[in-house]
JSON list of C-alpha atoms in Angstrom, two decimals:
[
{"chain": "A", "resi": 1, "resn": "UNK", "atom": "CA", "xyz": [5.00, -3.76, -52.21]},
{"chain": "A", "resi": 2, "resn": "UNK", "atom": "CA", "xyz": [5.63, -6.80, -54.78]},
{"chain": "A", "resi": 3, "resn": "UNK", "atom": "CA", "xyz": [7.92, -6.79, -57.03]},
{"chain": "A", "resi": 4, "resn": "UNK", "atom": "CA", "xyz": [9.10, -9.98, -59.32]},
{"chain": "A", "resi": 5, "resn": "UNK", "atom": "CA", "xyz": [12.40, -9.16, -61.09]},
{"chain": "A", "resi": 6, "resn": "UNK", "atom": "CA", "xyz": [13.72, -10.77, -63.85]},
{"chain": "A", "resi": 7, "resn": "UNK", "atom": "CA", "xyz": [17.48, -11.10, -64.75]},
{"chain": "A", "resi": 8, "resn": "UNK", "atom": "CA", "xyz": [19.49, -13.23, -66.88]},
{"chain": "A", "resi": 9, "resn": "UNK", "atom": "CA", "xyz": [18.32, -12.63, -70.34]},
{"chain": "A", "resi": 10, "resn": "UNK", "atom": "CA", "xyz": [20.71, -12.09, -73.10]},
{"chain": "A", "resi": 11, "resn": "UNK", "atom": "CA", "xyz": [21.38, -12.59, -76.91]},
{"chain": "A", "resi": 12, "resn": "UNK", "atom": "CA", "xyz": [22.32, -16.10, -77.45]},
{"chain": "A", "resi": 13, "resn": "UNK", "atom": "CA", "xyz": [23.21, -18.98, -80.50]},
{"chain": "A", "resi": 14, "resn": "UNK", "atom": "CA", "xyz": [20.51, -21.10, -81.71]},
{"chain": "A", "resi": 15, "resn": "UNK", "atom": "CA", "xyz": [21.41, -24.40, -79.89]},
{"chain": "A", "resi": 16, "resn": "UNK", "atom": "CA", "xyz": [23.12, -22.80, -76.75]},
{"chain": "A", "resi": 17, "resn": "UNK", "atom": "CA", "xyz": [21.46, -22.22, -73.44]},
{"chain": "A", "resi": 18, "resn": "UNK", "atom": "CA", "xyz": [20.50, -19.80, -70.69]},
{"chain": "A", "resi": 19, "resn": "UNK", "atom": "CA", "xyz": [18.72, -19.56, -67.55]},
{"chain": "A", "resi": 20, "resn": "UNK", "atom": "CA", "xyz": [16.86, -17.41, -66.56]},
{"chain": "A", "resi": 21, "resn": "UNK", "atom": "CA", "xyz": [15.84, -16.08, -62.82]},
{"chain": "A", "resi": 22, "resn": "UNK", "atom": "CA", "xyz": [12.74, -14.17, -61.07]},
{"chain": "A", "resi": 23, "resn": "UNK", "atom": "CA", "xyz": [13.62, -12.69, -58.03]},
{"chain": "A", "resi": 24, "resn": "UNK", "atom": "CA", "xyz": [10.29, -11.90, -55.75]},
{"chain": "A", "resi": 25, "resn": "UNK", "atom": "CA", "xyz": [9.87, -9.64, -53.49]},
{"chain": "A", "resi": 26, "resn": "UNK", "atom": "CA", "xyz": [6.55, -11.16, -51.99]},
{"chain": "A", "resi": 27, "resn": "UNK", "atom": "CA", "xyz": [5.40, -12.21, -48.54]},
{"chain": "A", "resi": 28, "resn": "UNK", "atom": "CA", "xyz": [4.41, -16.01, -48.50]},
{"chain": "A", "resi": 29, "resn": "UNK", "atom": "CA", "xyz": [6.37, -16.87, -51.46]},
{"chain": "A", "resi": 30, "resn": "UNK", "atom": "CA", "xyz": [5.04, -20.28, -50.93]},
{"chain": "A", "resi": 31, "resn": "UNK", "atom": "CA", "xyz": [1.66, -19.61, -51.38]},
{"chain": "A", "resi": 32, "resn": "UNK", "atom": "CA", "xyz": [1.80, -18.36, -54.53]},
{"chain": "A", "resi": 33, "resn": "UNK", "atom": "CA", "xyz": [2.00, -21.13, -57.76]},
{"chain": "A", "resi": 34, "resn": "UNK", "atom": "CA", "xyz": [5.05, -18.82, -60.27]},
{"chain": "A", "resi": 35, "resn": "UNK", "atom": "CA", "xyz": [4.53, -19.46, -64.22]},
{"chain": "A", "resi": 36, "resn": "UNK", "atom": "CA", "xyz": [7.10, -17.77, -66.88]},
{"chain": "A", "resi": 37, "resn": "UNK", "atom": "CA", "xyz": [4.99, -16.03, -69.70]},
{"chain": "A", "resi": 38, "resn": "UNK", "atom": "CA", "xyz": [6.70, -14.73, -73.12]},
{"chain": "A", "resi": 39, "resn": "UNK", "atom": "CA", "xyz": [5.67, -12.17, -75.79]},
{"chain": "A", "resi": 40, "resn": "UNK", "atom": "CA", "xyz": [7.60, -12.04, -78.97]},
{"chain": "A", "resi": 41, "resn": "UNK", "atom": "CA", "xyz": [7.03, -9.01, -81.42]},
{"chain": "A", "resi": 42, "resn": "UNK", "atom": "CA", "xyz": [3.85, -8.70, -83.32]},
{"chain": "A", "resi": 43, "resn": "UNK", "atom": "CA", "xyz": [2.61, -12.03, -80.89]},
{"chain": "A", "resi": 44, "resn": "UNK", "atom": "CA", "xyz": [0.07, -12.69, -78.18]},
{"chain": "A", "resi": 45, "resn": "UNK", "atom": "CA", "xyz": [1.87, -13.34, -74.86]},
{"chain": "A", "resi": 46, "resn": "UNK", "atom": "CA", "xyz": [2.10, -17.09, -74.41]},
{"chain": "A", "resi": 47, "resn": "UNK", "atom": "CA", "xyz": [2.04, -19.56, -71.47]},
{"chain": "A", "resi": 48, "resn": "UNK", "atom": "CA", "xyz": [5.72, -21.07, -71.10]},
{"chain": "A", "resi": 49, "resn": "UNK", "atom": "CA", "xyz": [6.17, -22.77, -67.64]},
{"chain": "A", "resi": 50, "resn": "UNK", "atom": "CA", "xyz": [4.46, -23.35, -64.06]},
{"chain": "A", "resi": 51, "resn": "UNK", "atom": "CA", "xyz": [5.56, -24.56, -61.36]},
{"chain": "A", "resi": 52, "resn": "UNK", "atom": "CA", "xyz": [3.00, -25.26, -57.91]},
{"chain": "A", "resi": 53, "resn": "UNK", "atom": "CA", "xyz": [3.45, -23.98, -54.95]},
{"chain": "A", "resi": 54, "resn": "UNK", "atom": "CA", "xyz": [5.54, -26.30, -53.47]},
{"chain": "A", "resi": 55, "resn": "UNK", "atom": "CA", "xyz": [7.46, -27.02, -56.62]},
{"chain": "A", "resi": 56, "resn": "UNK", "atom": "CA", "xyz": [5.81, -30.77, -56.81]},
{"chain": "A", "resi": 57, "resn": "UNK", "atom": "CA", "xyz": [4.28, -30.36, -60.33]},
{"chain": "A", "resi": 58, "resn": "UNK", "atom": "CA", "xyz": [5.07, -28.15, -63.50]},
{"chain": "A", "resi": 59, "resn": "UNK", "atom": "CA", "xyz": [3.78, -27.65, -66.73]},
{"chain": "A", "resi": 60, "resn": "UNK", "atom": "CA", "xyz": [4.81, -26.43, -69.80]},
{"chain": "A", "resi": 61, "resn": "UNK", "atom": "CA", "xyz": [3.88, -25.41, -73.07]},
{"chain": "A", "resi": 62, "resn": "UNK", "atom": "CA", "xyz": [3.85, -27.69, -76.30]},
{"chain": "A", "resi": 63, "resn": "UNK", "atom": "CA", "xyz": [6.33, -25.55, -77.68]},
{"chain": "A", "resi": 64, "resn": "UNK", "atom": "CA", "xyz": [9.13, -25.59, -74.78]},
{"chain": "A", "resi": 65, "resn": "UNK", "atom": "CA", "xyz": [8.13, -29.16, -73.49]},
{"chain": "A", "resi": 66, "resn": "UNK", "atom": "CA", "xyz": [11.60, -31.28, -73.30]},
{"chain": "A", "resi": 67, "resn": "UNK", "atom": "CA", "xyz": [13.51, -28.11, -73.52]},
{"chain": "A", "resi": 68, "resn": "UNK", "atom": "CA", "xyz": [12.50, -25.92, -71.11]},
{"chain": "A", "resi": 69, "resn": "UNK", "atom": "CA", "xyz": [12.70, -27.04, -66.80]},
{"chain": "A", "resi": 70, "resn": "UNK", "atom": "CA", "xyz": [10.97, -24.68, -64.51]},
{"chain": "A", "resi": 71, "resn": "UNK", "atom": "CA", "xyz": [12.21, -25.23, -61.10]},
{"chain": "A", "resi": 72, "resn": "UNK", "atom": "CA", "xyz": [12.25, -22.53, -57.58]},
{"chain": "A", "resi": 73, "resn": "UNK", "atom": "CA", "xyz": [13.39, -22.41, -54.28]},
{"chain": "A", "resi": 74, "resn": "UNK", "atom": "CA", "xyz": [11.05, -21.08, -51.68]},
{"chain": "A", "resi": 75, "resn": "UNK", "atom": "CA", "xyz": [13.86, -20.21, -49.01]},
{"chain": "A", "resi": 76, "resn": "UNK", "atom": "CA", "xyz": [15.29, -18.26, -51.28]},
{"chain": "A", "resi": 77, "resn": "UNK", "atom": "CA", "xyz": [11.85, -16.74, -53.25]},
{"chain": "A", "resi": 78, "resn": "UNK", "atom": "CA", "xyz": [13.88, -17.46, -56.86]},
{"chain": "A", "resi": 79, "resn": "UNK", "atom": "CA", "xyz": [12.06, -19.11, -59.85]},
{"chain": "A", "resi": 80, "resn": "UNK", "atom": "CA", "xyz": [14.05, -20.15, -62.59]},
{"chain": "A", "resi": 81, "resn": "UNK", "atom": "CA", "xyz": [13.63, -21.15, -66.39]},
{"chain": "A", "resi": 82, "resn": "UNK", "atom": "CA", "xyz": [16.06, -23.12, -67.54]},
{"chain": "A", "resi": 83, "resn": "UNK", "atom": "CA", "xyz": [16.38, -22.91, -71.20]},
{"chain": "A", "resi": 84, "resn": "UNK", "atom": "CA", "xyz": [18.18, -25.65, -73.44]},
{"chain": "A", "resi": 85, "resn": "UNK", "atom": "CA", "xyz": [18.76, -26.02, -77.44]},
{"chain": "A", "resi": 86, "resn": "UNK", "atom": "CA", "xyz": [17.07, -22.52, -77.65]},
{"chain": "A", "resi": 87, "resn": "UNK", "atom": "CA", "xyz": [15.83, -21.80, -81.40]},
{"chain": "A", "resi": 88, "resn": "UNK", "atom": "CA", "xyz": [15.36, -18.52, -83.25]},
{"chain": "A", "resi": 89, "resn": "UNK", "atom": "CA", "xyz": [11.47, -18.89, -82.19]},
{"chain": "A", "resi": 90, "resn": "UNK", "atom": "CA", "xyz": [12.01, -19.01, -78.64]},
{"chain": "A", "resi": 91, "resn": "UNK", "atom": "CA", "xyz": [13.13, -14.94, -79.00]},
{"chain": "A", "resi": 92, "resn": "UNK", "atom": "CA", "xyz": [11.07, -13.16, -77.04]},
{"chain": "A", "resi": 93, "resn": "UNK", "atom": "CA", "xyz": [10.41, -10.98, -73.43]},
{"chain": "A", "resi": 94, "resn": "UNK", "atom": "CA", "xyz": [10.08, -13.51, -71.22]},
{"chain": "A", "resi": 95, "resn": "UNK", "atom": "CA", "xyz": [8.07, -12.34, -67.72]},
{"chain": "A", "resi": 96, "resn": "UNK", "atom": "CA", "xyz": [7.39, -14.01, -64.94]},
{"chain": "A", "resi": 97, "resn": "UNK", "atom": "CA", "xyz": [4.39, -14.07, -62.76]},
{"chain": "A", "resi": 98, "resn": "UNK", "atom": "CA", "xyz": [2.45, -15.20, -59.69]},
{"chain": "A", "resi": 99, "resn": "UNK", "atom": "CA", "xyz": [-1.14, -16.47, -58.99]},
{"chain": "A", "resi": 100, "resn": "UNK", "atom": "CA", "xyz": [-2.94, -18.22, -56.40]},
{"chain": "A", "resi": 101, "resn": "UNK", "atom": "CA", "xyz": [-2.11, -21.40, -59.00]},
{"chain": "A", "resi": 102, "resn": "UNK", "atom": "CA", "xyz": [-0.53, -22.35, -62.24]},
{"chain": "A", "resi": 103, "resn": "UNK", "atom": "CA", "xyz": [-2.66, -21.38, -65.30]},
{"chain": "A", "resi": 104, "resn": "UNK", "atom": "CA", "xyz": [-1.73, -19.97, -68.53]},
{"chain": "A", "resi": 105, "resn": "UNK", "atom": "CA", "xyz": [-4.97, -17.27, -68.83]},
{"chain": "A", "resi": 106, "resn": "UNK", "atom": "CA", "xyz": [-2.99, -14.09, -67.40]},
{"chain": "A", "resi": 107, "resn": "UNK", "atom": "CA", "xyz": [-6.65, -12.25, -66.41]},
{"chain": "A", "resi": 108, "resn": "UNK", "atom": "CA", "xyz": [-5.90, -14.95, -63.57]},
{"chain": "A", "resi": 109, "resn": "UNK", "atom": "CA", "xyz": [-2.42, -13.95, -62.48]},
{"chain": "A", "resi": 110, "resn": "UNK", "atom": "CA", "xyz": [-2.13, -11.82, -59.18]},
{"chain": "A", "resi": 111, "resn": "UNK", "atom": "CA", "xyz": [1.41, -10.34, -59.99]},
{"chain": "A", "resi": 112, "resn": "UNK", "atom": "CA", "xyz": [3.78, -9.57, -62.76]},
{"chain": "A", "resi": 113, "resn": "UNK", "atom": "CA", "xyz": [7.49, -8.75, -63.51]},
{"chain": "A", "resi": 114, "resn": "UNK", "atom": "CA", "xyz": [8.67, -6.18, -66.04]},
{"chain": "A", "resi": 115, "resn": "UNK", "atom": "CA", "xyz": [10.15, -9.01, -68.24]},
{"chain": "A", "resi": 116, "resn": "UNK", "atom": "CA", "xyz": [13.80, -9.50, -69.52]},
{"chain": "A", "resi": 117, "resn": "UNK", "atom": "CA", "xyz": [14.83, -9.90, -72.92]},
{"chain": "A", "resi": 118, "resn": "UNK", "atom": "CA", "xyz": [15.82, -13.38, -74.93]},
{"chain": "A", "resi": 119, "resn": "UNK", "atom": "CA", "xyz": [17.47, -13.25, -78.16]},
{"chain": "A", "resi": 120, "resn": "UNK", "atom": "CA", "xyz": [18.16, -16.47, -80.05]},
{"chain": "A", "resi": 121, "resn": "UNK", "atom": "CA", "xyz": [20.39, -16.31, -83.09]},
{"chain": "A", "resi": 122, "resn": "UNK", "atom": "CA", "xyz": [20.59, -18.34, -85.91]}
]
């Protein structure tokens, strides 16, 4: 059974930063490409971060770009989501996911975590 679970999340200061982690429980971690999605209330869920397989490319949103560093380690099947200068915008359930690569349309993604919870104050 898979199971991708999130910890880390937290109320924070506008400014401050967290990170953020995805434990999977997943045979062949390394064939799977892991991207962080978030949903804030009343929103669409939103592409944040991907990282490939291997951890040789990553992408990120518009929004995050500069601020946000995806990064994993496949001996350990942990993604992360390092988060700096967070802003009141950035609140939201952040979930992570895995698909056969990185993309940001989740009718693509194979699995999903239950999502953990970032507050940003101001």
């Amino acid at each position: 059974q898979v199971q991708l679970a999130e910890s880390g999340g937290g109320l924070v200061q506008a400014g401050t930063s967290l990170r953020i982690s995805c434990a999977a429980s997943i045979r062949h971690f390394e064939a799977y490409a892991m991207v962080w999605f978030r949903q804030a209330p009343g929103k669409d869920r939103e592409f944040v971060a991907g990282i490939t397989r291997g951890g040789g490319s990553t992408y990120y949103a518009d929004s995050v770009k500069g601020r946000f560093t995806i990064s994993r380690d496949n001996a350990k099947n942990t993604v992360w989501l390092q988060m700096d200068n967070l802003k009141p915008d950035d609140t939201a359930v952040y979930t992570c996911a895995a698909g056969g690569v990185v993309t940001s349309q989740p009718q693509r993604i194979n699995y999903w975590g239950r999502g953990t919870q970032v507050t940003v104050s101001t």
